PDB file of C-alpha atoms in Angstrom:
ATOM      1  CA  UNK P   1       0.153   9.774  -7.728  1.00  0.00           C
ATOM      2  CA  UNK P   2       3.222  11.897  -7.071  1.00  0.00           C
ATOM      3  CA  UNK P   3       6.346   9.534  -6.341  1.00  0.00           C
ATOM      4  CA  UNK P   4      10.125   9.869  -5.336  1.00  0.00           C
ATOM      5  CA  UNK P   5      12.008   7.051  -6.208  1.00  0.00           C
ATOM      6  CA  UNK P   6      14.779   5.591  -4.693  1.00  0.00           C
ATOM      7  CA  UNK P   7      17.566   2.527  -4.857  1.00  0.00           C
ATOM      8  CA  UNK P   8      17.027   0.781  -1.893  1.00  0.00           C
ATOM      9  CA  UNK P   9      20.460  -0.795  -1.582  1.00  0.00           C
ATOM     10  CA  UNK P  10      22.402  -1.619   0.220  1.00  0.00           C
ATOM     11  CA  UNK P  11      24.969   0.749  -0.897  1.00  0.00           C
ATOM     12  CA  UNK P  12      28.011  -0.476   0.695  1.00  0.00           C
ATOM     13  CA  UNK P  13      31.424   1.673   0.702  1.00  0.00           C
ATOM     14  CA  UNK P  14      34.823   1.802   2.138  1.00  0.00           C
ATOM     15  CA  UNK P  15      35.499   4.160   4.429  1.00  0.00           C
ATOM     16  CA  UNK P  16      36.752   7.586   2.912  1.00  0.00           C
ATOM     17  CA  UNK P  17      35.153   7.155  -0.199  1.00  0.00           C
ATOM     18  CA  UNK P  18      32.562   9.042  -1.898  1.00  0.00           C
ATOM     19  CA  UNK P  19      29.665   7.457  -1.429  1.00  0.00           C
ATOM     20  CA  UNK P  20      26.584   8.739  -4.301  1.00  0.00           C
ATOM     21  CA  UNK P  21      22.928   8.625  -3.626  1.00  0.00           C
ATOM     22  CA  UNK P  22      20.514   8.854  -6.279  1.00  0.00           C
ATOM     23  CA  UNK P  23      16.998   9.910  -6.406  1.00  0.00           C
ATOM     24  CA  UNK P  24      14.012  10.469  -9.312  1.00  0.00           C
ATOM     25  CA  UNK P  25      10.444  12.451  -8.789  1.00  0.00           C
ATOM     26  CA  UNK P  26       7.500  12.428 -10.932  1.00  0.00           C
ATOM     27  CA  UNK P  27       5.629  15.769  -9.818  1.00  0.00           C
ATOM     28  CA  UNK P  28       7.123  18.316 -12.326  1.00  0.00           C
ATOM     29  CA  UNK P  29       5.835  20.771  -9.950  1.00  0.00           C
ATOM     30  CA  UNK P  30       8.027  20.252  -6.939  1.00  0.00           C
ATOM     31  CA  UNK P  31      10.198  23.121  -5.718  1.00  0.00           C
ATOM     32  CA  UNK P  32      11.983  21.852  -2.992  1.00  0.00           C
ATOM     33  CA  UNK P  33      14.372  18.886  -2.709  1.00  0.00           C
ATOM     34  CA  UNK P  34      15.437  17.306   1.079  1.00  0.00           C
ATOM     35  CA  UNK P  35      17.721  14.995   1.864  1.00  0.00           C
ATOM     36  CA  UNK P  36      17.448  13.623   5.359  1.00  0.00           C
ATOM     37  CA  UNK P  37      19.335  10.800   7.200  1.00  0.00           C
ATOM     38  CA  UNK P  38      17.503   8.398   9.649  1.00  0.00           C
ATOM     39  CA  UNK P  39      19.218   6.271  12.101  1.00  0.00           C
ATOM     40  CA  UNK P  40      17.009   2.713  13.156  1.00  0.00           C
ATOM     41  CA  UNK P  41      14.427   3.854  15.003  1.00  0.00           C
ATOM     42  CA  UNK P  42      14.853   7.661  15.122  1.00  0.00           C
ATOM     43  CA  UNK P  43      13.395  10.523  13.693  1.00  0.00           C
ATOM     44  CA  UNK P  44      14.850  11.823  10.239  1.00  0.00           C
ATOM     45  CA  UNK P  45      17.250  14.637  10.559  1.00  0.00           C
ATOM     46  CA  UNK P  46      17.878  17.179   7.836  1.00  0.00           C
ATOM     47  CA  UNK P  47      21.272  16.680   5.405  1.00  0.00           C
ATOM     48  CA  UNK P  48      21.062  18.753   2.813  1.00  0.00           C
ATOM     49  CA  UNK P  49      17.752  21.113   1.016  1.00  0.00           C
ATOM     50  CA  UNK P  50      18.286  22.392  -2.866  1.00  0.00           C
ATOM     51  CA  UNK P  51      15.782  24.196  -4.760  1.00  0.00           C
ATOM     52  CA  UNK P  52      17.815  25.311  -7.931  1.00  0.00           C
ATOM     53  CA  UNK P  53      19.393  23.502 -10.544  1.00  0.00           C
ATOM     54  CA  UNK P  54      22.935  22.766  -9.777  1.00  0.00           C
ATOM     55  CA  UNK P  55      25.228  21.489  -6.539  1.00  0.00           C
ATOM     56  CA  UNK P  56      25.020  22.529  -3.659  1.00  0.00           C
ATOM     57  CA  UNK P  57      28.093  22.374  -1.345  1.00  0.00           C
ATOM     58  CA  UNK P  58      28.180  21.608   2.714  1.00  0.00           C
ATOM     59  CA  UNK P  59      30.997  20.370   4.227  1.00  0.00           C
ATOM     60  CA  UNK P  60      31.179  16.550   3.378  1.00  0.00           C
ATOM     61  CA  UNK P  61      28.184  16.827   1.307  1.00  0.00           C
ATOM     62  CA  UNK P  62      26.822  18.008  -2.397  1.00  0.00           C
ATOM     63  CA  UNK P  63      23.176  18.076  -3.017  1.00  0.00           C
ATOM     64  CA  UNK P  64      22.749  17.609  -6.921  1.00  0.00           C
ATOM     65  CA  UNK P  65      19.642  18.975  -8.528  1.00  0.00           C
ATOM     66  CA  UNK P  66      17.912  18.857 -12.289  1.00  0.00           C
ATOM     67  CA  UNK P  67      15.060  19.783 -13.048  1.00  0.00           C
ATOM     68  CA  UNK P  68      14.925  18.840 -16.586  1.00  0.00           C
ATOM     69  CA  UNK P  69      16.054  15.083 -15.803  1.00  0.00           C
ATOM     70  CA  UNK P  70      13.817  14.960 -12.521  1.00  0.00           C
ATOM     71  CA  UNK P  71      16.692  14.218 -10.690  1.00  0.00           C
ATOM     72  CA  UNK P  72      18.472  14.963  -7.654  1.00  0.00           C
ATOM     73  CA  UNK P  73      21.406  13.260  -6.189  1.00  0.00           C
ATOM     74  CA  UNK P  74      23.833  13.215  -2.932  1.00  0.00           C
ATOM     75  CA  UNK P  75      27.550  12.660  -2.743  1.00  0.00           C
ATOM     76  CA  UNK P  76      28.665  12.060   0.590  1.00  0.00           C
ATOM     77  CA  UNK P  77      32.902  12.597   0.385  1.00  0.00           C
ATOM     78  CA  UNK P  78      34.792  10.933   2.657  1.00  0.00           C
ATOM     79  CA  UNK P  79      32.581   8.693   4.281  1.00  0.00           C
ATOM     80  CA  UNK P  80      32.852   7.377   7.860  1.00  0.00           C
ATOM     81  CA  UNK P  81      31.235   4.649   9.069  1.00  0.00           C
ATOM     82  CA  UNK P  82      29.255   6.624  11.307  1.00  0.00           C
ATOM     83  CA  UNK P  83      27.418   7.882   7.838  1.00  0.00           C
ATOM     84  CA  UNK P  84      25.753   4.553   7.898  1.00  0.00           C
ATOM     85  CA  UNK P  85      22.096   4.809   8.078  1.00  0.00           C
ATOM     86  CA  UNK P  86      19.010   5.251   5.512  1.00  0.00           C
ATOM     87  CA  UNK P  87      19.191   8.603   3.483  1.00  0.00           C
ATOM     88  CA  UNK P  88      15.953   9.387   2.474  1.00  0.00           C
ATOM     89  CA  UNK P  89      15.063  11.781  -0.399  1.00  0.00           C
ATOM     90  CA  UNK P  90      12.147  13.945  -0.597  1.00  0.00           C
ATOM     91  CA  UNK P  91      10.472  16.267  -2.354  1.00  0.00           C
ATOM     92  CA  UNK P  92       8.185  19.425  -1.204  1.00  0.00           C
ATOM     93  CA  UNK P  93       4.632  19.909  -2.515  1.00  0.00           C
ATOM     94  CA  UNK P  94       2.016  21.959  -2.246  1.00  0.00           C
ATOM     95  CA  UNK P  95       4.446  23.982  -0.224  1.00  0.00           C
ATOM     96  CA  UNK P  96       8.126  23.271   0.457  1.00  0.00           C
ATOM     97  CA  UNK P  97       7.105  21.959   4.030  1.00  0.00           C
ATOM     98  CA  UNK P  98       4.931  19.340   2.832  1.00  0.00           C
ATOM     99  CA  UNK P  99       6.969  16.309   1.447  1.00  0.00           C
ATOM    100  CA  UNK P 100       6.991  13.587  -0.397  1.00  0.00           C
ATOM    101  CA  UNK P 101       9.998  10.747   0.400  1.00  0.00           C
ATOM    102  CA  UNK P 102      11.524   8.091  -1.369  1.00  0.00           C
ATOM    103  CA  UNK P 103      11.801   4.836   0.263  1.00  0.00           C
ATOM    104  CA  UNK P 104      15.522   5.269   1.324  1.00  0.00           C
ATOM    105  CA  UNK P 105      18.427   3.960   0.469  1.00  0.00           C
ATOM    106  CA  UNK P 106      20.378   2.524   3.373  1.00  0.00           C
ATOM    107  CA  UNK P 107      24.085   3.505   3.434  1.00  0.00           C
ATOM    108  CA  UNK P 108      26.997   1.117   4.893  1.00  0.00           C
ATOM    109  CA  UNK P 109      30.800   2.536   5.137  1.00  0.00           C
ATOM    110  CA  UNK P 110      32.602  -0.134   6.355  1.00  0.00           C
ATOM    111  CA  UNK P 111      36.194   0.504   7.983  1.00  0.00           C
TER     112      UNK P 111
ATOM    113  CA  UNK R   1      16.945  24.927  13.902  1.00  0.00           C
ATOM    114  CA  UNK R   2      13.511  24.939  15.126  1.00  0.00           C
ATOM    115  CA  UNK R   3      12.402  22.346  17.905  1.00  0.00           C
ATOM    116  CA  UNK R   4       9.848  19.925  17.543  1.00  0.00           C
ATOM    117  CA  UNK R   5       8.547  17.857  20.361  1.00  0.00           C
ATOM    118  CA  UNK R   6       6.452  14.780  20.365  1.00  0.00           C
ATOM    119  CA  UNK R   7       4.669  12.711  23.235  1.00  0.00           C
ATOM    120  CA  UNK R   8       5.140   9.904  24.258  1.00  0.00           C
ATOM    121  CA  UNK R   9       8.519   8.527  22.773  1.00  0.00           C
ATOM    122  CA  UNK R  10       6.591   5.079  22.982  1.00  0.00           C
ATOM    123  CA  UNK R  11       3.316   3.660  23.778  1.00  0.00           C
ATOM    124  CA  UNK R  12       1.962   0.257  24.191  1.00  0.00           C
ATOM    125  CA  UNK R  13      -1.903  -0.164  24.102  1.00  0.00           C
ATOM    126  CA  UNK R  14      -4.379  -2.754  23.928  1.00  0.00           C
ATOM    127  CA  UNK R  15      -6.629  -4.000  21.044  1.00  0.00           C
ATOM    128  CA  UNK R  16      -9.988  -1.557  20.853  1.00  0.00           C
ATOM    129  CA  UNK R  17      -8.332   1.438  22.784  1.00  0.00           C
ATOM    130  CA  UNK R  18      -7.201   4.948  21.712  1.00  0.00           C
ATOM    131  CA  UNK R  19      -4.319   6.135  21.824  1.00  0.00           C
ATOM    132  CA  UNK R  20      -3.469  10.609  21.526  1.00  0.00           C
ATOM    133  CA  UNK R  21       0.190  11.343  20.006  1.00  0.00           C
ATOM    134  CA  UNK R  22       0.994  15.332  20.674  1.00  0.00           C
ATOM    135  CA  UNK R  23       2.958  17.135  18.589  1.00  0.00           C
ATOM    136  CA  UNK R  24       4.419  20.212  20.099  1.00  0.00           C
ATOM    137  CA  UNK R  25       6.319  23.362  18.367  1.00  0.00           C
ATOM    138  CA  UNK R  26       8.380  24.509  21.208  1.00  0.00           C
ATOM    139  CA  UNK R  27      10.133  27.779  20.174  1.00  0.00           C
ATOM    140  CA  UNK R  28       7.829  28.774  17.367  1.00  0.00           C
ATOM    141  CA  UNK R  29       4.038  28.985  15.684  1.00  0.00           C
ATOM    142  CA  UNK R  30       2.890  26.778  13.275  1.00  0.00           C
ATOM    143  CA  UNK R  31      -0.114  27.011  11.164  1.00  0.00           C
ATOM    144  CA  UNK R  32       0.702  23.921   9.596  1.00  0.00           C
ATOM    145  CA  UNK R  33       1.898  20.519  11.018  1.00  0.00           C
ATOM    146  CA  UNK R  34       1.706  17.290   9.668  1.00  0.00           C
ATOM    147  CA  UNK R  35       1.532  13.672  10.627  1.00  0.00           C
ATOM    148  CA  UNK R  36       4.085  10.889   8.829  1.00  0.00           C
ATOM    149  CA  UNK R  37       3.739   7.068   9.512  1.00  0.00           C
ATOM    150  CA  UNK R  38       6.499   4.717   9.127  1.00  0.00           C
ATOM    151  CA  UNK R  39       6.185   1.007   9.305  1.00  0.00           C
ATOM    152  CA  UNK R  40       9.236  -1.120   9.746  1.00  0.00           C
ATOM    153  CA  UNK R  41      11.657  -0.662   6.373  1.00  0.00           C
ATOM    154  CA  UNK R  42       9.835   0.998   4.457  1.00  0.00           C
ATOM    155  CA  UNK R  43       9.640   4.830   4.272  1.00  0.00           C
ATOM    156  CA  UNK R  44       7.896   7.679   5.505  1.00  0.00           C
ATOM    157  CA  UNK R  45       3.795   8.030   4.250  1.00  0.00           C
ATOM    158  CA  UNK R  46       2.132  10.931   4.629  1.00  0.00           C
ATOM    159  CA  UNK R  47      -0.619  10.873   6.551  1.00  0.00           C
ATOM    160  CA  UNK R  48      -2.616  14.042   6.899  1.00  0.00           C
ATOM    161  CA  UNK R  49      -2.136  17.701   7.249  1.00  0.00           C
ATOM    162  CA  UNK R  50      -3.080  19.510  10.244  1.00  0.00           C
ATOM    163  CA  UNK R  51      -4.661  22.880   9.870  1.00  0.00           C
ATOM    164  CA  UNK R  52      -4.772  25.358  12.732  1.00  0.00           C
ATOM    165  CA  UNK R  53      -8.309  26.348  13.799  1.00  0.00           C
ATOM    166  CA  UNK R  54      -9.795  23.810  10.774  1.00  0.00           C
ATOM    167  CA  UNK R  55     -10.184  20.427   9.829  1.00  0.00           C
ATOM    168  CA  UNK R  56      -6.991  18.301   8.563  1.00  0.00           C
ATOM    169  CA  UNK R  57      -6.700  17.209   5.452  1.00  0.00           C
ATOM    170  CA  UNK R  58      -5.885  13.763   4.777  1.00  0.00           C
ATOM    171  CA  UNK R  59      -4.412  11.741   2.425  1.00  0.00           C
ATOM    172  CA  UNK R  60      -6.156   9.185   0.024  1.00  0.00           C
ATOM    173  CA  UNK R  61      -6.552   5.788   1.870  1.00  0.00           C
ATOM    174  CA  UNK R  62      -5.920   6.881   5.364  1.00  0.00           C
ATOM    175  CA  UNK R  63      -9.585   7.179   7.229  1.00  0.00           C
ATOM    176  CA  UNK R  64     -10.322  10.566   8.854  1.00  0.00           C
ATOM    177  CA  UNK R  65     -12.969   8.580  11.562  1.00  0.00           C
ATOM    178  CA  UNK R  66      -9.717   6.265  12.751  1.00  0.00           C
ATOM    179  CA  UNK R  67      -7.270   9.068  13.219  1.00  0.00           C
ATOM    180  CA  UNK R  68      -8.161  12.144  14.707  1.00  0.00           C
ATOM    181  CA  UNK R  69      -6.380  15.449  14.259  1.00  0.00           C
ATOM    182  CA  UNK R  70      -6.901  18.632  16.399  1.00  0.00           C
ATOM    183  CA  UNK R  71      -4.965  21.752  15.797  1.00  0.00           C
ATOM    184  CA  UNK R  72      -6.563  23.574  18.830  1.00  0.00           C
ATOM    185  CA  UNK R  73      -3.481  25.763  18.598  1.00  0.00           C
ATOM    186  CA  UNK R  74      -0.612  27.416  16.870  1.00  0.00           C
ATOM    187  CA  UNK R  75       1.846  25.440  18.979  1.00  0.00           C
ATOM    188  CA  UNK R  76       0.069  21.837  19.271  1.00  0.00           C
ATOM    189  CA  UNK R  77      -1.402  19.390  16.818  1.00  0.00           C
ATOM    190  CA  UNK R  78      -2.453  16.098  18.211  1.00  0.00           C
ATOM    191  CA  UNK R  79      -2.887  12.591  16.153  1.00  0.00           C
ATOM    192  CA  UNK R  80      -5.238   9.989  18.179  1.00  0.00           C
ATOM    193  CA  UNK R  81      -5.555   6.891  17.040  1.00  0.00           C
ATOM    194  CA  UNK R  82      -8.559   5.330  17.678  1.00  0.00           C
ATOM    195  CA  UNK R  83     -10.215   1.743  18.226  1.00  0.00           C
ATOM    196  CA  UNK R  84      -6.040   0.443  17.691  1.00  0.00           C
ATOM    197  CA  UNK R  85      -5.794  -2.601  16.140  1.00  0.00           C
ATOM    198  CA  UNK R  86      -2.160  -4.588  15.601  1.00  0.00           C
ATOM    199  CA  UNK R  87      -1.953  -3.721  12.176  1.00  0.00           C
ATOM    200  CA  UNK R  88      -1.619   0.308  13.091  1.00  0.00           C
ATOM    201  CA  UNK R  89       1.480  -0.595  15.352  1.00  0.00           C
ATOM    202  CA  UNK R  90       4.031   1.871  13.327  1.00  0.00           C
ATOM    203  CA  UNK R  91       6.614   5.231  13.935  1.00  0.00           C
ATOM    204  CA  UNK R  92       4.144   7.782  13.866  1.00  0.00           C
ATOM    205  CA  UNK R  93       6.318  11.640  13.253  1.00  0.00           C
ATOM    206  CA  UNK R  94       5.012  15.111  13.213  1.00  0.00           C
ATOM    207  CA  UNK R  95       6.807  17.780  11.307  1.00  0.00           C
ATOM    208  CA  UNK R  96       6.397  21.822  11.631  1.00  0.00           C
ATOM    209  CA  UNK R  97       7.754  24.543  10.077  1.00  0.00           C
ATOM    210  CA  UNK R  98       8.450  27.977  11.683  1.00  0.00           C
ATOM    211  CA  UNK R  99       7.637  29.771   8.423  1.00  0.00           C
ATOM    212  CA  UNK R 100       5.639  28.949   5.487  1.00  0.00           C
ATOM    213  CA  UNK R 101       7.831  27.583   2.522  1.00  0.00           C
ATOM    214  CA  UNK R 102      11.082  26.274   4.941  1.00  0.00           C
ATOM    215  CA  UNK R 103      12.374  23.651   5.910  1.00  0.00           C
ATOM    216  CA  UNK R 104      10.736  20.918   7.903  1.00  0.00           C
ATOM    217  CA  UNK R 105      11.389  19.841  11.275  1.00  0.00           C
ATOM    218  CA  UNK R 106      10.524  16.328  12.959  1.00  0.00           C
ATOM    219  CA  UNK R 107       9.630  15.310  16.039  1.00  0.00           C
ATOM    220  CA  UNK R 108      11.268  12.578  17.887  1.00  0.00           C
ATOM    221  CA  UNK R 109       8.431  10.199  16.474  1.00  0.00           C
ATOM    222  CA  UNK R 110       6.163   8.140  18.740  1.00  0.00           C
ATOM    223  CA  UNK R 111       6.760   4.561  18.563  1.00  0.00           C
ATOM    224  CA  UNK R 112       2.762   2.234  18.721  1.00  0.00           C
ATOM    225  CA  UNK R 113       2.714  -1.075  19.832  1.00  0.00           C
ATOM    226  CA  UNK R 114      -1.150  -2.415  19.772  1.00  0.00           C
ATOM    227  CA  UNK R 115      -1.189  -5.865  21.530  1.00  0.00           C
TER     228      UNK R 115
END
């Protein structure tokens, strides 16, 4: 059974600082790492994709990735309360398009 | 980034009915979609992958006879649910990719109430 694991929090930070998601998968054969962010009762929308070892860089956000560990991680910088939501991590198999998610870990930045 | 649209937003059925979810790639082709369910905090579950022109494939535990996928089209993939029953009240979400090996795009998801 392939699995993405996940804290489920809360994860509770004050606004501004960096707030760091974490994230493990079992499939050694996964290529593609999302991170998405889903508001209560909406669709998930797309943060951050890595498929090579290292950080990734966008804005406000860094997408860690290793392979070796299994691992993949997200630091949000500066973190607004309007970051609060569930960030869900997932992984592509069988294709990058096909996924795999964690069960979230809900995010609150408080003011 | 790519648009994908699903209908309805929400639905509310009764007990022994069927109920069709469409899944729509608006401003590209898509050989591929597939169909997520989500039931109240807890995470996305992969339901099935729909195949343009063949049959879906679905994951192990979810039953092929009680949800229906048809992927008459390179643009459309449609989920029915059928013979609804309380316990399949969940966020059902499509997601399509305009090329194989990309990123995935969701739908809006289709909220299912079965009274």
């Amino acid at each position: 059974q392939k699995e993405v694991e996940q804290n489920s929090g809360p994860l509770s930070v004050p606004e501004g600082a960096i707030a760091s998601l974490n994230c493990t998968y079992s499939d050694r054969g996964s290529q593609s790492f999302f991170w998405y962010r889903q508001y209560s009762g909406k669709s998930p929308e797309l943060i951050m994709s890595i498929y090579s070892n290292g950080d990734k860089e966008d804005g406000r956000f860094t997408a860690q990735l290793n392979k070796a560990s299994q691992y993949v991680s997200l630091l949000i910088r500066d973190s607004q309360p309007s970051d609060s939501a569930t960030y869900l991590c997932a992984a592509g198999t069988g294709g990058y398009n096909k996924l795999i998610f964690g069960a979230g870990t809900r995010l609150a930045v408080h003011p | 980034g790519a648009v994908v649209s699903q209908h309805p937003s929400w639905v509310i059925c009764k007990s022994g009915t069927s109920v069709k979810i469409e899944c729509r790639s608006l401003d590209f082709q898509a050989t591929t979609m597939f169909w997520y369910r989500q039931f109240p905090k807890q995470s996305l579950m992969l339901m099935a992958t729909s195949n343009e022109g063949s049959k879906a494939t679905y994951e192990q535990g979810v039953e092929k006879d009680k949800f229906l996928i048809n992927h008459a089209s390179l643009t459309l993939s449609t989920l029915t649910v059928t013979s609804a029953h309380p316990e399949d009240s969940s966020f059902y979400i499509c997601s399509a990719s305009p090329i194989e090996n990309t990123e995935a795009f969701f739908g809006q998801g289709t909220r299912l109430t079965v009274v």
